[in-house]
Amino acid sequence: MNNKKPKNADSDPNLLPVLGRTRIPLLKPPVRIVHLGLGAFHRSHQAWYTQHAGDSADWGIAAFTGRRPDAARVLEAQDSLFTLVERSSSEDTFEVVGSIVEAADGADIGRLAELVAAPSTSVITLTITEAAYAADSSTRRPAPTTPLSRLVTGLAARKDAGAGPLAVVSCDNVADNGNVARHAVLALARGLNTELADWIDVNVSFVSTSVDRITPRTTTEDIELVAEACGYRDSAPVITEPFHNWILCGDFPAGRPRWEDAGAVFVDDIGPYENRKLWLLNGAHSLLAYAGQLRGHSTVAQALEDAVCLGAVEAFWDEAAAHLHGDHLNIPEYRQALLERFGNGRIAHHLSQIAMDGTTKLRMRALPVLNAERAAGRSGDGAARMIAAWIEYLSATAEFQDPLAADIRKATNLNGEQRTAAFIGLLSPDLANDSEVRSQIYRLQGLFSANSN
């Protein structure tokens, strides 16, 4: 394996030594982006794109954590700097990223409101997970304890400060995520007062995006690797693949970084790109997460080497591709690239991580394809197989994370088709009432047992 030394590790006298021998610009860029959901993906994606924008010196990020303050505390101790490790099938390359200039506890509502209300803040980005939108959309009088309710609190401060318009950019794997964020935020704002909701409706644009960069959890071994290869101790490196993709659709009334310099693409219709990514990449990930673990695998690369899992992925892809139209999507090339990316065994993308929050994810990854196939007069077995694997996996494990965990545990106490119907009902009550679908998904269970061929 080859390792390439960190970028920015030069001897320019105008650079400040940090993280051992590595150097970055002495003057940090001003905060003009506020991010909610500080985690590994944000750092490998939006922070990386911002660092590589042609005008990066003008765009600093203040990033706030979600549930816990841990990530902020670790980054604070490093002056918000971290090492991004691009891991290909043959080598690692290292880069110190300095676009995050402030890392803060998400519970620090005062600081969040101060930054959102600042006239210099032009963009708010979100990586708050799919489940956060559903949780907040049912709340009508918010307390600032969830990501979107905190955002509404910040926007109220901006309104009161007369700081003008800005853009909210959702970077979560949710179809039409900009509009989903908009509706959830407006519902929460109306729970406070209609004047705030009206102000948001006029002054805040909600940008839809499709994001793509596989970013597994960082391990202790990764931290030791960076120390050995780079000669400094980084307690918060990020491991990611060389591939990256960002497609955006919407307005930026207060400006934005030149993300296109780093490869971001701005389009008028994001729907086809969202579906391509949600179905082909994310859908395959969910299928592998459940089927792969049932067959004794722990990572995406391991599961893909299993002919049974690979066959299930290809069958699902065939169904999904029938509903992805337009030569500009390059579906055959996209599928081939996914096989190569998934097969990178040096990226340890753990199936247990992908398996989380299945009730939220499968509504966007399996159900649209299943419904489209049935509407076309076909069985949709490829998509139904994903749901069957999910039911079988949850029926066999006691440890899982899901916003409907209590309902899932109730369903596992049932037997046969009753259990199947209860699980399907957590995704779609209408499908749960369809005897043909119930029988189909019940029949497809057991295909991924460890001794099946």
Coordinates of C-alpha atoms in Angstrom, one line a residue:
M1 CA 0.0 0.0 0.0
N2 CA 1.2 3.5 -0.8
N3 CA 0.7 6.5 1.3
K4 CA 0.9 10.1 0.1
K5 CA 2.0 12.8 2.5
P6 CA -0.6 15.4 3.6
K7 CA -1.4 18.3 1.3
N8 CA -0.6 21.8 2.8
A9 CA 2.6 20.3 4.4
D10 CA 4.9 22.9 3.0
S11 CA 7.1 25.6 4.6
D12 CA 5.4 28.8 3.5
P13 CA 6.2 31.4 6.2
N14 CA 2.7 32.7 6.0
L15 CA 1.3 29.4 7.2
L16 CA 0.8 28.3 10.8
P17 CA 2.1 24.9 12.0
V18 CA -0.8 22.7 13.2
L19 CA -1.3 19.0 13.8
G20 CA 2.5 18.4 14.0
R21 CA 4.3 19.3 10.8
T22 CA 1.2 20.1 8.6
R23 CA 0.5 23.7 7.9
I24 CA -2.7 25.6 6.9
P25 CA -3.3 29.3 6.3
L26 CA -2.8 31.5 9.3
L27 CA -6.0 33.5 8.8
K28 CA -9.2 31.4 9.0
P29 CA -12.0 32.3 6.6
P30 CA -15.0 34.1 8.2
V31 CA -18.0 32.1 9.2
R32 CA -20.5 32.4 6.3
I33 CA -22.0 28.8 6.5
V34 CA -23.7 27.3 9.5
H35 CA -24.0 23.5 9.5
L36 CA -26.3 21.3 11.5
G37 CA -25.3 17.7 12.0
L38 CA -21.5 17.7 12.5
G39 CA -20.3 14.2 11.6
A40 CA -18.0 12.3 9.4
F41 CA -20.1 12.7 6.2
H42 CA -20.3 16.4 6.5
R43 CA -16.6 16.6 6.9
S44 CA -15.9 14.4 3.9
H45 CA -18.4 16.1 1.7
Q46 CA -19.6 19.7 2.3
A47 CA -16.5 20.7 4.2
W48 CA -14.3 19.1 1.5
Y49 CA -16.2 20.9 -1.3
T50 CA -15.9 24.2 0.5
Q51 CA -12.2 23.8 1.1
H52 CA -11.8 23.1 -2.7
A53 CA -14.0 26.0 -3.8
G54 CA -12.0 28.7 -5.7
D55 CA -13.1 31.3 -3.2
S56 CA -12.6 29.1 -0.1
A57 CA -10.8 32.0 1.7
D58 CA -14.2 33.8 2.0
W59 CA -16.2 30.8 3.3
G60 CA -15.8 29.4 6.8
I61 CA -18.1 26.8 8.3
A62 CA -19.5 26.8 11.9
A63 CA -20.6 23.2 12.5
F64 CA -23.0 22.2 15.2
T65 CA -23.4 18.6 16.5
G66 CA -26.6 16.7 16.7
R67 CA -27.4 14.5 19.7
R68 CA -24.1 14.7 21.6
P69 CA -21.3 17.3 21.9
D70 CA -18.4 14.8 21.5
A71 CA -17.4 15.5 18.0
A72 CA -17.3 19.2 18.6
R73 CA -15.1 18.8 21.7
V74 CA -12.6 16.6 19.8
L75 CA -12.4 19.1 17.0
E76 CA -12.2 22.1 19.3
A77 CA -9.1 20.6 20.8
Q78 CA -7.6 20.5 17.3
D79 CA -8.6 24.1 16.3
S80 CA -11.4 22.5 14.2
L81 CA -8.8 20.9 11.9
F82 CA -8.9 17.3 10.8
T83 CA -7.3 14.9 8.3
L84 CA -9.3 13.6 5.4
V85 CA -8.0 10.2 4.2
E86 CA -9.0 9.3 0.7
R87 CA -8.8 5.5 0.5
S88 CA -8.6 3.9 -2.9
S89 CA -8.1 0.2 -3.5
S90 CA -4.4 0.7 -3.7
E91 CA -3.3 3.7 -1.6
D92 CA -4.2 6.3 1.0
T93 CA -3.8 10.1 0.5
F94 CA -4.0 12.6 3.3
E95 CA -5.2 16.2 3.4
V96 CA -5.7 18.6 6.3
V97 CA -9.1 20.3 6.0
G98 CA -9.5 23.7 7.5
S99 CA -12.9 24.9 6.1
I100 CA -14.6 24.2 9.5
V101 CA -13.5 27.2 11.6
E102 CA -15.8 26.6 14.6
A103 CA -17.1 23.3 16.0
A104 CA -19.9 23.7 18.6
D105 CA -22.3 21.7 20.7
G106 CA -25.7 21.6 19.0
A107 CA -27.3 22.3 22.4
D108 CA -25.7 25.8 22.4
I109 CA -28.8 27.5 21.1
G110 CA -27.4 30.9 22.0
R111 CA -24.4 30.6 19.7
L112 CA -26.4 29.0 17.0
A113 CA -28.9 31.8 17.0
E114 CA -26.1 34.4 17.1
L115 CA -24.5 32.9 14.0
V116 CA -27.7 32.4 12.0
A117 CA -28.7 36.0 12.8
A118 CA -25.3 37.4 11.6
P119 CA -25.6 39.3 8.3
S120 CA -22.5 37.5 7.0
T121 CA -24.1 34.1 7.2
S122 CA -25.4 33.2 3.8
V123 CA -25.9 29.4 3.8
I124 CA -27.2 26.8 6.3
T125 CA -26.5 23.2 5.4
L126 CA -28.0 20.1 7.0
T127 CA -27.0 16.5 7.5
I128 CA -29.5 15.5 10.2
T129 CA -30.4 12.0 8.9
E130 CA -33.6 11.0 7.2
A131 CA -35.5 10.3 10.4
A132 CA -35.1 13.8 11.7
Y133 CA -37.5 15.2 9.1
A134 CA -40.3 12.8 10.0
A135 CA -39.8 13.4 13.7
D136 CA -40.0 17.2 13.4
S137 CA -42.8 17.3 10.8
S138 CA -45.2 16.0 13.5
T139 CA -44.3 18.7 16.0
R140 CA -46.4 21.8 16.0
R141 CA -44.9 23.8 19.0
P142 CA -41.2 23.2 19.0
A143 CA -38.7 23.2 21.8
P144 CA -35.2 23.7 20.5
T145 CA -34.1 20.2 21.1
T146 CA -34.2 18.7 17.6
P147 CA -32.2 19.9 14.5
L148 CA -35.1 21.5 12.7
S149 CA -36.5 23.1 15.8
R150 CA -33.1 24.6 16.5
L151 CA -33.0 25.8 12.9
V152 CA -36.3 27.6 13.4
T153 CA -35.0 29.2 16.6
G154 CA -32.0 30.5 14.6
L155 CA -34.2 31.8 11.8
A156 CA -36.4 33.6 14.3
A157 CA -33.3 35.3 15.6
R158 CA -32.3 36.3 12.0
K159 CA -35.8 37.7 11.3
D160 CA -35.6 39.8 14.5
A161 CA -32.1 41.0 13.5
G162 CA -33.3 42.1 10.1
A163 CA -30.3 40.2 8.6
G164 CA -32.0 39.4 5.3
P165 CA -32.4 36.2 3.2
L166 CA -30.3 33.1 3.1
A167 CA -30.4 29.5 1.7
V168 CA -31.0 26.3 3.6
V169 CA -29.4 23.3 1.9
S170 CA -30.5 19.8 2.8
C171 CA -27.8 17.2 2.3
D172 CA -29.8 14.2 3.5
N173 CA -30.9 11.1 1.6
V174 CA -34.5 12.2 1.3
A175 CA -36.3 12.6 -2.0
D176 CA -37.0 16.2 -2.8
N177 CA -35.2 17.1 0.4
G178 CA -35.3 20.8 -0.1
N179 CA -39.1 20.9 -0.2
V180 CA -39.3 18.3 2.6
A181 CA -37.1 20.6 4.8
R182 CA -39.2 23.6 3.8
H183 CA -42.5 22.1 4.7
A184 CA -41.2 20.8 8.1
V185 CA -39.6 24.2 8.9
L186 CA -42.7 26.1 8.0
A187 CA -44.9 23.8 10.1
L188 CA -42.6 24.3 13.1
A189 CA -42.5 28.0 12.6
R190 CA -46.3 28.2 12.5
G191 CA -46.2 26.5 15.9
L192 CA -44.5 29.6 17.2
N193 CA -46.3 32.3 15.2
T194 CA -47.6 32.9 11.7
E195 CA -45.5 36.0 11.2
L196 CA -42.3 34.0 11.5
A197 CA -43.6 31.4 9.1
D198 CA -44.5 34.1 6.6
W199 CA -41.0 35.7 6.9
I200 CA -39.3 32.3 6.3
D201 CA -41.6 31.7 3.3
V202 CA -40.4 34.9 1.7
N203 CA -36.8 35.1 2.8
V204 CA -35.4 31.6 3.0
S205 CA -34.8 29.4 0.0
F206 CA -34.6 25.7 0.4
V207 CA -32.2 24.0 -1.9
S208 CA -32.5 20.3 -2.9
T209 CA -29.4 18.2 -3.3
S210 CA -28.2 14.8 -4.1
V211 CA -25.0 13.9 -2.2
D212 CA -22.7 10.9 -2.7
R213 CA -19.5 9.9 -1.0
I214 CA -19.1 6.7 1.0
T215 CA -17.8 7.6 4.4
P216 CA -17.5 4.8 7.0
R217 CA -17.0 5.2 10.7
T218 CA -13.4 6.0 11.7
T219 CA -11.7 3.3 13.7
T220 CA -8.8 3.3 16.2
E221 CA -6.7 1.7 13.6
D222 CA -7.4 4.7 11.3
I223 CA -6.2 7.1 13.9
E224 CA -3.0 5.1 14.4
L225 CA -2.5 5.0 10.6
V226 CA -2.7 8.8 10.4
A227 CA -0.3 9.2 13.2
E228 CA 2.2 6.8 11.5
A229 CA 1.8 8.2 8.0
C230 CA 1.6 11.9 8.8
G231 CA 3.7 12.3 11.9
Y232 CA 1.0 13.9 14.1
R233 CA -1.8 12.9 16.3
D234 CA -5.3 13.5 14.9
S235 CA -8.1 12.3 17.1
A236 CA -10.8 12.9 14.5
P237 CA -9.7 11.9 11.0
V238 CA -12.2 11.0 8.3
I239 CA -11.9 8.0 6.0
T240 CA -13.6 8.3 2.6
E241 CA -13.4 7.0 -0.9
P242 CA -11.9 9.1 -3.7
F243 CA -15.3 9.4 -5.5
H244 CA -17.5 12.4 -4.6
N245 CA -20.6 13.8 -6.2
W246 CA -22.9 16.8 -5.3
I247 CA -25.8 17.9 -7.4
L248 CA -27.8 21.0 -6.3
C249 CA -31.0 22.7 -7.4
G250 CA -32.3 26.0 -6.0
D251 CA -31.5 29.6 -5.3
F252 CA -28.8 31.2 -3.1
P253 CA -30.2 34.7 -2.4
A254 CA -27.1 35.7 -0.3
G255 CA -24.5 34.0 -2.4
R256 CA -22.6 30.7 -2.0
P257 CA -19.1 29.3 -2.4
R258 CA -17.9 28.3 -5.9
W259 CA -18.5 24.6 -5.2
E260 CA -18.5 23.9 -8.9
D261 CA -14.7 24.4 -8.8
A262 CA -14.6 21.2 -6.8
G263 CA -17.0 19.3 -9.2
A264 CA -20.5 20.2 -7.8
V265 CA -23.2 20.4 -10.5
F266 CA -26.1 22.8 -10.5
V267 CA -29.3 21.6 -12.3
D268 CA -32.9 22.8 -12.9
D269 CA -34.4 19.4 -12.2
I270 CA -32.8 17.2 -9.5
G271 CA -35.5 14.5 -9.3
P272 CA -33.9 12.0 -11.7
Y273 CA -30.5 12.4 -10.0
E274 CA -32.0 11.9 -6.6
N275 CA -33.8 8.8 -7.7
R276 CA -30.7 7.3 -9.3
K277 CA -28.8 7.7 -6.1
L278 CA -31.6 6.8 -3.7
W279 CA -32.5 3.6 -5.6
L280 CA -29.2 2.4 -7.1
L281 CA -26.7 3.3 -4.4
N282 CA -28.8 3.6 -1.2
G283 CA -31.2 0.9 -2.2
A284 CA -28.4 -1.5 -2.9
H285 CA -26.8 -0.5 0.4
S286 CA -30.0 -1.3 2.3
L287 CA -30.4 -4.7 0.5
L288 CA -26.8 -5.6 1.3
A289 CA -27.1 -4.4 4.9
Y290 CA -29.9 -6.9 5.7
A291 CA -29.2 -9.7 3.3
G292 CA -25.4 -9.5 3.9
Q293 CA -25.7 -9.8 7.7
L294 CA -28.2 -12.7 7.4
R295 CA -25.5 -14.5 5.4
G296 CA -22.8 -13.7 7.9
H297 CA -21.1 -10.8 6.3
S298 CA -20.1 -7.5 8.1
T299 CA -19.0 -5.1 5.3
V300 CA -20.4 -4.0 1.9
A301 CA -17.4 -5.4 0.1
Q302 CA -17.8 -8.8 1.8
A303 CA -21.5 -9.0 0.9
L304 CA -20.9 -8.0 -2.7
E305 CA -18.5 -11.0 -3.1
D306 CA -21.4 -13.3 -2.2
A307 CA -23.1 -14.4 -5.4
V308 CA -26.5 -14.6 -3.7
C309 CA -26.3 -11.0 -2.5
L310 CA -24.9 -9.7 -5.8
G311 CA -27.7 -11.4 -7.7
A312 CA -30.3 -9.7 -5.5
V313 CA -28.7 -6.3 -6.0
E314 CA -28.6 -6.8 -9.8
A315 CA -32.2 -7.8 -9.9
F316 CA -33.2 -4.8 -7.9
W317 CA -31.1 -2.5 -10.1
D318 CA -32.8 -3.9 -13.2
E319 CA -36.2 -3.0 -11.7
A320 CA -35.1 0.5 -10.6
A321 CA -33.4 1.2 -13.9
A322 CA -36.7 0.7 -15.8
H323 CA -37.9 3.9 -14.1
L324 CA -34.8 6.0 -14.5
H325 CA -35.1 7.8 -17.8
G326 CA -32.7 10.0 -19.7
D327 CA -29.3 9.3 -21.3
H328 CA -27.8 12.0 -19.1
L329 CA -28.1 9.6 -16.1
N330 CA -25.7 7.2 -17.7
I331 CA -27.2 4.3 -15.8
P332 CA -25.0 1.4 -17.1
E333 CA -21.9 3.4 -16.3
Y334 CA -23.3 4.4 -12.9
R335 CA -24.0 0.7 -12.0
Q336 CA -20.6 -0.4 -13.1
A337 CA -19.0 2.4 -11.0
L338 CA -21.0 1.3 -8.0
L339 CA -19.8 -2.2 -8.3
E340 CA -16.2 -0.9 -8.3
R341 CA -16.9 1.4 -5.3
F342 CA -18.7 -1.2 -3.3
G343 CA -16.0 -3.7 -4.0
N344 CA -13.2 -1.5 -2.5
G345 CA -12.4 -3.8 0.4
R346 CA -10.1 -1.1 1.9
I347 CA -13.2 0.9 2.7
A348 CA -14.7 -1.0 5.7
H349 CA -18.3 0.2 5.3
H350 CA -20.1 -1.8 8.0
L351 CA -23.5 -3.3 7.2
S352 CA -24.7 -2.7 10.8
Q353 CA -24.3 1.1 10.3
I354 CA -26.3 1.1 7.0
A355 CA -29.0 -1.1 8.6
M356 CA -30.1 1.7 11.0
D357 CA -33.4 3.5 10.6
G358 CA -34.9 1.0 8.1
T359 CA -38.5 2.2 8.4
T360 CA -37.4 5.6 7.2
K361 CA -35.0 4.5 4.6
L362 CA -37.0 1.7 2.9
R363 CA -39.9 4.1 2.3
M364 CA -37.6 6.0 -0.1
R365 CA -35.5 3.1 -1.4
A366 CA -37.7 0.1 -1.8
L367 CA -41.3 1.3 -1.9
P368 CA -41.1 3.6 -4.9
V369 CA -39.6 0.8 -7.1
L370 CA -42.0 -1.8 -5.8
N371 CA -45.0 0.5 -6.5
A372 CA -43.7 1.5 -9.9
E373 CA -43.1 -2.2 -10.9
R374 CA -46.6 -3.2 -9.8
A375 CA -48.1 -0.2 -11.7
A376 CA -46.3 -1.5 -14.8
G377 CA -47.9 -4.9 -14.3
R378 CA -44.7 -6.6 -13.0
S379 CA -44.1 -8.4 -9.7
G380 CA -41.5 -6.1 -8.2
D381 CA -39.8 -9.1 -6.6
G382 CA -36.4 -7.3 -6.5
A383 CA -37.8 -4.5 -4.3
A384 CA -40.0 -6.8 -2.3
R385 CA -36.9 -8.9 -1.6
M386 CA -35.3 -6.0 0.2
I387 CA -38.3 -5.6 2.5
A388 CA -38.3 -9.4 3.1
A389 CA -34.7 -9.3 4.1
W390 CA -35.3 -6.3 6.4
I391 CA -38.1 -8.2 8.2
E392 CA -36.0 -11.4 8.5
Y393 CA -33.0 -9.4 9.8
L394 CA -35.0 -7.5 12.5
S395 CA -36.8 -10.8 13.5
A396 CA -33.4 -12.3 14.1
T397 CA -31.6 -9.5 16.0
A398 CA -32.2 -7.8 19.4
E399 CA -30.0 -4.8 18.8
F400 CA -31.0 -2.3 16.2
Q401 CA -31.7 1.4 15.9
D402 CA -35.0 2.7 14.4
P403 CA -37.4 5.6 15.1
L404 CA -40.2 2.9 15.3
A405 CA -38.2 0.5 17.5
A406 CA -41.1 -0.1 19.9
D407 CA -43.5 -1.0 17.0
I408 CA -40.9 -3.3 15.5
R409 CA -40.5 -5.2 18.8
K410 CA -44.3 -5.6 18.9
A411 CA -44.3 -7.0 15.3
T412 CA -41.5 -9.5 16.1
N413 CA -43.9 -11.1 18.7
L414 CA -46.3 -12.1 15.9
N415 CA -45.9 -15.1 13.7
G416 CA -46.2 -15.9 10.0
E417 CA -48.1 -13.6 7.7
Q418 CA -49.3 -11.6 10.7
R419 CA -45.7 -10.6 11.5
T420 CA -45.1 -9.7 7.8
A421 CA -48.3 -7.6 7.7
A422 CA -47.3 -5.7 10.8
F423 CA -43.8 -4.9 9.4
I424 CA -45.2 -3.8 6.1
G425 CA -47.6 -1.6 7.9
L426 CA -44.7 0.3 9.4
L427 CA -43.7 1.2 5.9
S428 CA -47.1 1.6 4.2
P429 CA -50.5 0.8 5.7
D430 CA -51.9 0.6 2.2
L431 CA -49.5 -2.2 1.2
A432 CA -50.1 -4.0 4.4
N433 CA -53.8 -4.3 3.4
D434 CA -52.9 -5.8 0.1
S435 CA -53.0 -9.6 0.4
E436 CA -51.0 -10.1 -2.7
V437 CA -48.1 -8.0 -1.4
R438 CA -48.3 -9.6 2.0
S439 CA -48.0 -13.1 0.5
Q440 CA -45.3 -12.0 -1.9
I441 CA -43.0 -10.6 0.9
Y442 CA -43.8 -13.5 3.2
R443 CA -42.8 -15.9 0.4
L444 CA -39.5 -14.1 -0.2
Q445 CA -38.3 -14.4 3.4
G446 CA -35.7 -17.1 4.1
L447 CA -33.8 -16.5 0.8
F448 CA -30.8 -15.1 2.5
S449 CA -30.3 -17.6 5.3
A450 CA -26.6 -18.4 5.7
N451 CA -27.0 -21.9 4.2
S452 CA -29.0 -20.8 1.1
N453 CA -27.3 -20.8 -2.4

